[in-house]
Protein backbone atom coordinates (compact mmCIF):
# COMPACT_ATOMS: atom_id res chain seq x y z
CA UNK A 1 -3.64 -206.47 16.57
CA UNK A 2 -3.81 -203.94 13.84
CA UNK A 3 -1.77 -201.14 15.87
CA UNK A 4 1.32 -204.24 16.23
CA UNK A 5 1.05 -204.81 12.37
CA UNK A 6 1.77 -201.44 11.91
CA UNK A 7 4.55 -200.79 14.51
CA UNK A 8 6.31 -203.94 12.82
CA UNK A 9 5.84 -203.07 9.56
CA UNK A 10 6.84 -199.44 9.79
CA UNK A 11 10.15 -199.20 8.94
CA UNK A 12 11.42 -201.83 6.08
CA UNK A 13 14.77 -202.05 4.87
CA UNK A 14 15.24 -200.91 1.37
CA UNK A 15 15.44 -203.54 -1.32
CA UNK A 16 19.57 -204.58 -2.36
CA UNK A 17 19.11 -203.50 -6.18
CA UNK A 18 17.64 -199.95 -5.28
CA UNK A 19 20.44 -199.26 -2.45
CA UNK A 20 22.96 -200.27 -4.91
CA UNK A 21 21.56 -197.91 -7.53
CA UNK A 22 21.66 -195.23 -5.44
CA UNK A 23 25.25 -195.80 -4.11
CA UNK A 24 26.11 -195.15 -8.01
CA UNK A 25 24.02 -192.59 -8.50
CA UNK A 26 25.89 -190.86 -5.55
CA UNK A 27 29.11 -191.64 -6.96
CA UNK A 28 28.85 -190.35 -10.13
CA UNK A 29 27.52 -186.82 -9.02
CA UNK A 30 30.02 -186.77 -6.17
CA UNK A 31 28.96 -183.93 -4.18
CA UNK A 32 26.63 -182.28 -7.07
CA UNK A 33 23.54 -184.33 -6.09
CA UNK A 34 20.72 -181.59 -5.43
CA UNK A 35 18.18 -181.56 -3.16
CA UNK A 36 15.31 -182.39 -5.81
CA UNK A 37 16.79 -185.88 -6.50
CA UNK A 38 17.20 -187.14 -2.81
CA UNK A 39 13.91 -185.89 -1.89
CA UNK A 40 12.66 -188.00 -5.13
CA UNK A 41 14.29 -191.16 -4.03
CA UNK A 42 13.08 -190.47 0.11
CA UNK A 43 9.91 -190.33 -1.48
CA UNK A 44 10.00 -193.85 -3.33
CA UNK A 45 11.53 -195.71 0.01
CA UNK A 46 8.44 -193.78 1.72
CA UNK A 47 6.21 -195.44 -0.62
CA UNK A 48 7.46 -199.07 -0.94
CA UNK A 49 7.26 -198.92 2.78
CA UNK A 50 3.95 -197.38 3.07
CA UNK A 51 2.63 -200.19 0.62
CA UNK A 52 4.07 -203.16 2.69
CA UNK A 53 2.42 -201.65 6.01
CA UNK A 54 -1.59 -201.04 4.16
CA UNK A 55 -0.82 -204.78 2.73
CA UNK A 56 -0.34 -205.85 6.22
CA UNK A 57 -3.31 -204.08 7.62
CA UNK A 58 -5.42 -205.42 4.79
CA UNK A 59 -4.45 -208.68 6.11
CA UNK A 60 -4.55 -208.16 9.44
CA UNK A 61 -8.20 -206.57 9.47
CA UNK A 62 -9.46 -210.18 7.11
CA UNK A 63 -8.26 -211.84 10.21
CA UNK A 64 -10.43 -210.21 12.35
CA UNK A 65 -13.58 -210.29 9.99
CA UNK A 66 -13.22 -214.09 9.53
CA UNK A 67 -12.87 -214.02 13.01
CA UNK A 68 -16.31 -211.97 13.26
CA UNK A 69 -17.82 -214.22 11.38
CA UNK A 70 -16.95 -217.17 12.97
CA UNK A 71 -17.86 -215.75 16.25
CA UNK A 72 -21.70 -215.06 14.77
CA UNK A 73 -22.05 -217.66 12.72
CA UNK A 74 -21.63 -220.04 15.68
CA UNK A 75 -24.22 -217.81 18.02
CA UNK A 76 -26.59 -218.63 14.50
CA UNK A 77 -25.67 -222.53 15.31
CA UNK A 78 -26.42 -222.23 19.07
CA UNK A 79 -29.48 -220.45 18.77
CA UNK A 80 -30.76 -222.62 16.22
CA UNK A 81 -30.23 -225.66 18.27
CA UNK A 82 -33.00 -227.61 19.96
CA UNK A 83 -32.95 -227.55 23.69
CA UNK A 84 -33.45 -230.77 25.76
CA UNK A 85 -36.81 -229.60 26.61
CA UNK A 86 -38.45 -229.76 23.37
CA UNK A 87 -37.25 -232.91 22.38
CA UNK A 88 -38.12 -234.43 25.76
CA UNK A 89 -40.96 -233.63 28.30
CA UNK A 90 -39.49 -233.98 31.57
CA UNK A 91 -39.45 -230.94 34.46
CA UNK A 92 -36.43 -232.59 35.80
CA UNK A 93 -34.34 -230.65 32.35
CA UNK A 94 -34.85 -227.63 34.15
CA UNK A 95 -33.06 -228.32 37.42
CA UNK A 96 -29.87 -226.23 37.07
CA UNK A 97 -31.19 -223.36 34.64
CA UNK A 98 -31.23 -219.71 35.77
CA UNK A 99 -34.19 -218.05 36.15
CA UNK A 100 -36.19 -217.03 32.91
CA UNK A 101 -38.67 -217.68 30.78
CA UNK A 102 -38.16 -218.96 27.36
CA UNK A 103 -40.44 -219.19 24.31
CA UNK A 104 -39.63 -220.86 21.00
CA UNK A 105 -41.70 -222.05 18.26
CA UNK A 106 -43.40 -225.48 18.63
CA UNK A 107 -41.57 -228.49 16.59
CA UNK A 108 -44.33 -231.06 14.75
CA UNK A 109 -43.52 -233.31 17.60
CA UNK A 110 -44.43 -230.89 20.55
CA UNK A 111 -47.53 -229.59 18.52
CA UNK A 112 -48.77 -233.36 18.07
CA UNK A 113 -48.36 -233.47 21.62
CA UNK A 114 -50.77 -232.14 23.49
CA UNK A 115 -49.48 -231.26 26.18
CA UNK A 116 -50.73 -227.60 26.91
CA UNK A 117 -49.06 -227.23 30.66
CA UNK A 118 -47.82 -228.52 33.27
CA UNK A 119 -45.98 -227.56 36.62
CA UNK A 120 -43.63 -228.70 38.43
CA UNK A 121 -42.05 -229.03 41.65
CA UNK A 122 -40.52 -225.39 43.23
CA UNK A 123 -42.82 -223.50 40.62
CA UNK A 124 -40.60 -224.70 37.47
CA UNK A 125 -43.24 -224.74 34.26
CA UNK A 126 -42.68 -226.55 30.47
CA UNK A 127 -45.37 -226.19 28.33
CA UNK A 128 -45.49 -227.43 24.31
CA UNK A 129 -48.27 -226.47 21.84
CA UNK A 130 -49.45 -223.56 23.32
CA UNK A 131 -51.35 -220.38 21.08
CA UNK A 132 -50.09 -217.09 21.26
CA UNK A 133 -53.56 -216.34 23.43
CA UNK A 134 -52.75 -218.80 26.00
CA UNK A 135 -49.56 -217.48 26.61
CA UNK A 136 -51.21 -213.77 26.73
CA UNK A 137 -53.83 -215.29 29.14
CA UNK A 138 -50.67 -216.17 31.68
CA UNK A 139 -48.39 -213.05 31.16
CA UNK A 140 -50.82 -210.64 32.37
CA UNK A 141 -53.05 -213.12 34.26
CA UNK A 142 -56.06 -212.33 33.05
CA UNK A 143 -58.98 -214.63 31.27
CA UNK A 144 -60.21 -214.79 27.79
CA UNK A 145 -63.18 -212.33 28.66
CA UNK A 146 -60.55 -209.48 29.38
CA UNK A 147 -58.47 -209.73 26.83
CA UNK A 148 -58.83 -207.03 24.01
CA UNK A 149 -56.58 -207.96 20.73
CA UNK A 150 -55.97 -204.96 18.38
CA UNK A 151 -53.91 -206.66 15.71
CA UNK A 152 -53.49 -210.15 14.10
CA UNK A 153 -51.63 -212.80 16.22
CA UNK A 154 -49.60 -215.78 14.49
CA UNK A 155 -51.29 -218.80 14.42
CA UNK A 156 -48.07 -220.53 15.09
CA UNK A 157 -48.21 -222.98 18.32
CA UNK A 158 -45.49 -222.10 20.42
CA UNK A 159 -43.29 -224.17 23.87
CA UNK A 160 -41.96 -222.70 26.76
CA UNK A 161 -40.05 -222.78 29.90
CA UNK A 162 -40.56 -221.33 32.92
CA UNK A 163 -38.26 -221.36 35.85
CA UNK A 164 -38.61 -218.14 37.93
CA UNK A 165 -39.61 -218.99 41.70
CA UNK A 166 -41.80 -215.80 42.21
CA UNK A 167 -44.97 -214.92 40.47
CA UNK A 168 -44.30 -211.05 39.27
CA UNK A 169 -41.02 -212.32 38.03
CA UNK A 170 -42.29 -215.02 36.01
CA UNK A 171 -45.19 -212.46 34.63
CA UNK A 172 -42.64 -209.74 33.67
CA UNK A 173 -40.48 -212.61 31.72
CA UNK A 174 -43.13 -213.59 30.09
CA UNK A 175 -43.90 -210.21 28.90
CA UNK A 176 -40.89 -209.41 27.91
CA UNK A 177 -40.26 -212.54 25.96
CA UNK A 178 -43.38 -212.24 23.77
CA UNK A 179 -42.93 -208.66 23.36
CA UNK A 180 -39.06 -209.92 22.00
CA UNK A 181 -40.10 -213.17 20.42
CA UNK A 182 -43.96 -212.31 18.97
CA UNK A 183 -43.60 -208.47 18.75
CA UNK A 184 -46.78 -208.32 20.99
CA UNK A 185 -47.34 -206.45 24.23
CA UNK A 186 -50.27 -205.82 26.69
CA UNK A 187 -51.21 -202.48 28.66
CA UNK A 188 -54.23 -202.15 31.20
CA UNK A 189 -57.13 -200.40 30.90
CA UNK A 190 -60.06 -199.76 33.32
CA UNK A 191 -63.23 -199.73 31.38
CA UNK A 192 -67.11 -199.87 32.94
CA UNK A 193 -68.92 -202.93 31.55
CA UNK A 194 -72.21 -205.14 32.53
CA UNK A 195 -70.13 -207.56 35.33
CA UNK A 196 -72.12 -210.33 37.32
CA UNK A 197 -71.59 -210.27 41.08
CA UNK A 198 -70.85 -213.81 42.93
CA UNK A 199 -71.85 -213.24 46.11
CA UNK A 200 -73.23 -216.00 49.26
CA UNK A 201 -76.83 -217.29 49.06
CA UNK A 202 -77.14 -220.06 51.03
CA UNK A 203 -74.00 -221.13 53.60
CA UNK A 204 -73.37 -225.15 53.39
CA UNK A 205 -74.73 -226.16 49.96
CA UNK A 206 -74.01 -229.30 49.45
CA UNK A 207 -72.59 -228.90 46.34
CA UNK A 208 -69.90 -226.67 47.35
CA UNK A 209 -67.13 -229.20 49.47
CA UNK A 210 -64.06 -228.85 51.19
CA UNK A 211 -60.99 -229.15 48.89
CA UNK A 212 -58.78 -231.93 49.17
CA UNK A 213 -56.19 -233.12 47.13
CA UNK A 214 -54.31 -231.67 44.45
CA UNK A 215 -55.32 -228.79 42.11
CA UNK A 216 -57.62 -229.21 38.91
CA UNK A 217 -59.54 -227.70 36.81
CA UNK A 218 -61.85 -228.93 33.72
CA UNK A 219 -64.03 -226.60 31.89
CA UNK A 220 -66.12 -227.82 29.20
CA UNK A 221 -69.41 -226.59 27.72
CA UNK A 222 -71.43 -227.51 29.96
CA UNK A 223 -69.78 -229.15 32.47
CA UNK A 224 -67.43 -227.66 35.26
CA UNK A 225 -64.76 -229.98 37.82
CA UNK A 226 -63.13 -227.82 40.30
CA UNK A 227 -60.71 -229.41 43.06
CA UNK A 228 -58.83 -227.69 45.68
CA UNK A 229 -59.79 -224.61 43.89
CA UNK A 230 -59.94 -220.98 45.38
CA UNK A 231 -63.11 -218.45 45.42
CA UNK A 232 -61.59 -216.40 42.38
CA UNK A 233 -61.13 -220.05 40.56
CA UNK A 234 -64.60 -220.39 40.41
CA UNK A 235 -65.07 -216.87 39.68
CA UNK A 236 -62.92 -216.92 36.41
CA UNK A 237 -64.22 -220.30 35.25
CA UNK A 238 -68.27 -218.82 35.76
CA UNK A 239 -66.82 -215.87 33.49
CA UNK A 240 -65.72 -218.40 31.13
CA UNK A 241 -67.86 -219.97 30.58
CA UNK A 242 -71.19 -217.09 30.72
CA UNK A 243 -68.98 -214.62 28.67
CA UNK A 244 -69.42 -211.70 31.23
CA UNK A 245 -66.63 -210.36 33.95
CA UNK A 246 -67.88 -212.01 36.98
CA UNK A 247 -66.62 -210.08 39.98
CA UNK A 248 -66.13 -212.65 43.24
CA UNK A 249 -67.19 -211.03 46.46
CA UNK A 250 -68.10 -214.32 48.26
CA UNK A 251 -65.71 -213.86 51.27
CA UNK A 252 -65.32 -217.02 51.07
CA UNK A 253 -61.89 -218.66 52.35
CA UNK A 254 -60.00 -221.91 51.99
CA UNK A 255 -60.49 -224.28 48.86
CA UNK A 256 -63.40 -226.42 47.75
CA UNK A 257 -64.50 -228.93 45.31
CA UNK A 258 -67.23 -228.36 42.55
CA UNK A 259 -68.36 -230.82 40.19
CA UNK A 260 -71.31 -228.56 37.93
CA UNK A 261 -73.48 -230.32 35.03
CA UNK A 262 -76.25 -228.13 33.13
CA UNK A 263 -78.01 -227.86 30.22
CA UNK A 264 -74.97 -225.52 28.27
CA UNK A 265 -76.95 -222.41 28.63
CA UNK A 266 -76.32 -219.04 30.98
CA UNK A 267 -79.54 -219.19 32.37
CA UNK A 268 -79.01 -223.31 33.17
CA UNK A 269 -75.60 -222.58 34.73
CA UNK A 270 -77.09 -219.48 36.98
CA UNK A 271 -79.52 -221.95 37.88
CA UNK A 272 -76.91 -225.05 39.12
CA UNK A 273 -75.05 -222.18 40.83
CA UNK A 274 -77.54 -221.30 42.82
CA UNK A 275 -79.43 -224.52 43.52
CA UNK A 276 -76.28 -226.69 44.53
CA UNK A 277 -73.11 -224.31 45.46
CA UNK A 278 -75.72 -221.46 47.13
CA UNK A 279 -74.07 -218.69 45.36
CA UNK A 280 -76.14 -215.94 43.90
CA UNK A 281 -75.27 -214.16 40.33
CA UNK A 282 -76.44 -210.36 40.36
CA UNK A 283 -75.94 -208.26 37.48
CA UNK A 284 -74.61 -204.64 37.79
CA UNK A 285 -72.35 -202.78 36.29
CA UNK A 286 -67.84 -202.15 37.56
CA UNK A 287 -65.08 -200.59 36.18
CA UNK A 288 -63.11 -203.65 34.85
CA UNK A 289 -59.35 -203.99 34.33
CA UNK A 290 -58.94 -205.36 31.14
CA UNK A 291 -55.72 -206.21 28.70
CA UNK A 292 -55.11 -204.61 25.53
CA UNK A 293 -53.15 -206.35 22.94
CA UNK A 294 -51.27 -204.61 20.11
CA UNK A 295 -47.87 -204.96 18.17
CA UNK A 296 -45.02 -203.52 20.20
CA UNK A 297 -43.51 -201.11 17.70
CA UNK A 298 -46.56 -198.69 18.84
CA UNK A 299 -45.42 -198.14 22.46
């Protein structure tokens, strides 16, 4: 745009008053007009024209700032906007969408919600009202126990989307987008720590069933529901809810149903554990992966 305003505007005809003033000028010196007075009036044409051409590439570059603006002013507008799946909690608003993973700040109406998670059909996930630890927890899947923070986290609630079919991918966005949204990030360390073992006391307690039915989980002090849960389930809710890495090395396959009540004490839960799923908890000590949390400007 700006190299066509000046090709257009770089020759101009000269205006009718100062052609005819120099036609008399001419005239009137005949032949005797020196070389110091044309070269004074080549140099005002050169001037008047040079003037037109930086008014038109004045012009011309407004154009394209307005047009700058207009063009990030409306991202501003766009990115500001609400998406369907805040305003509505329905898995279906996801058919459609690439895959990613999107976090955005919780509105008062997702917040007052309650609605922590939930998944959906080919692996899609929308969760609203989630803290910054919860969505920590799932990015590096880990559990509370194993999560080191270094700095201060927002206590802002925050909603998400998640709608990547495979399970590194969906780990890796959601890395990325609290490392670009939160300004946090997570790197592993191996450190050696007192760990409990989980390992098989007695085969066919009666406590520990055959799963059946859809996945759940409910974890409350003192009181544990487990359905169509896997070995390592059980593992990571017993470390939950004891406060010490418990390491599972059962050998156990399939999925099973547990349905725990004790008196909301460690040495009550060892006790259920052992009396009606006829698992054994062994102290030692492992080298433990765990998470370390810090703001992402350090890396």
């Amino acid at each position: 745009m700006i190299g066509g305003v000046i090709s257009t505007h770089s020759v101009q005809v000269a205006p009718a008053a100062l052609a005819k003033s120099v036609t008399a000028a001419a005239l009137a010196k005949g032949a005797m007009a020196s070389g110091s007075s044309l070269t004074l009036i080549k140099g005002g044409l050169k001037i008047m024209a040079w003037t037109k051409t930086k008014t038109a590439v004045v012009a011309g570059l407004g154009i394209l700032f307005a047009a700058g603006t207009a063009t990030v002013a409306f991202k501003e507008i766009m990115a500001r906007r609400t998406p369907a799946w805040q305003e509505r909690f329905d898995l279906s608003l996801l058919d459609g969408l690439r895959p990613q993973v999107k976090i955005r700040p919780s509105l008062p109406s997702t917040v007052q919600a309650h609605i922590h998670r939930a998944d959906g059909t080919r692996g899609k996930k929308l969760g609203w009202g989630l803290d910054v630890v919860d969505l920590l927890l799932g990015a590096y899947n880990t559990v509370d126990t194993r999560l080191i923070i270094e700095t201060s986290v927002p206590e802002q609630k925050y909603d998400f989307i998640d709608t990547y079919h495979n399970v590194n991918d969906e780990m890796k966005g959601f890395q990325e987008e609290i490392k670009k949204q939160i300004g946090l990030t997570g790197r592993r360390v191996l450190i050696e720590t007192n760990v409990l073992i989980l390992t098989v006391q007695s085969p066919h307690a009666p406590g520990l069933k055959t799963g059946i039915g859809p996945f759940e989980n409910d974890i409350k002090p003192g009181s544990l529901v487990l359905r169509s849960a896997f070995p390592y389930t059980l593992a990571h809710d017993l470390e939950l809810s004891l406060g010490t890495a418990v390491i599972d090395e059962t050998k156990l396959s399939g999925k099973f149903n547990v349905d725990l009540k004790w008196d909301s004490t460690p040495d009550g839960l060892m006790r259920v554990v052992s009396d009606e799923l006829g698992l054994k908890l062994t102290p030692s000590r492992k080298v433990v992966s765990f998470i370390v949390v810090e703001k992402a400007d350090k890396q």
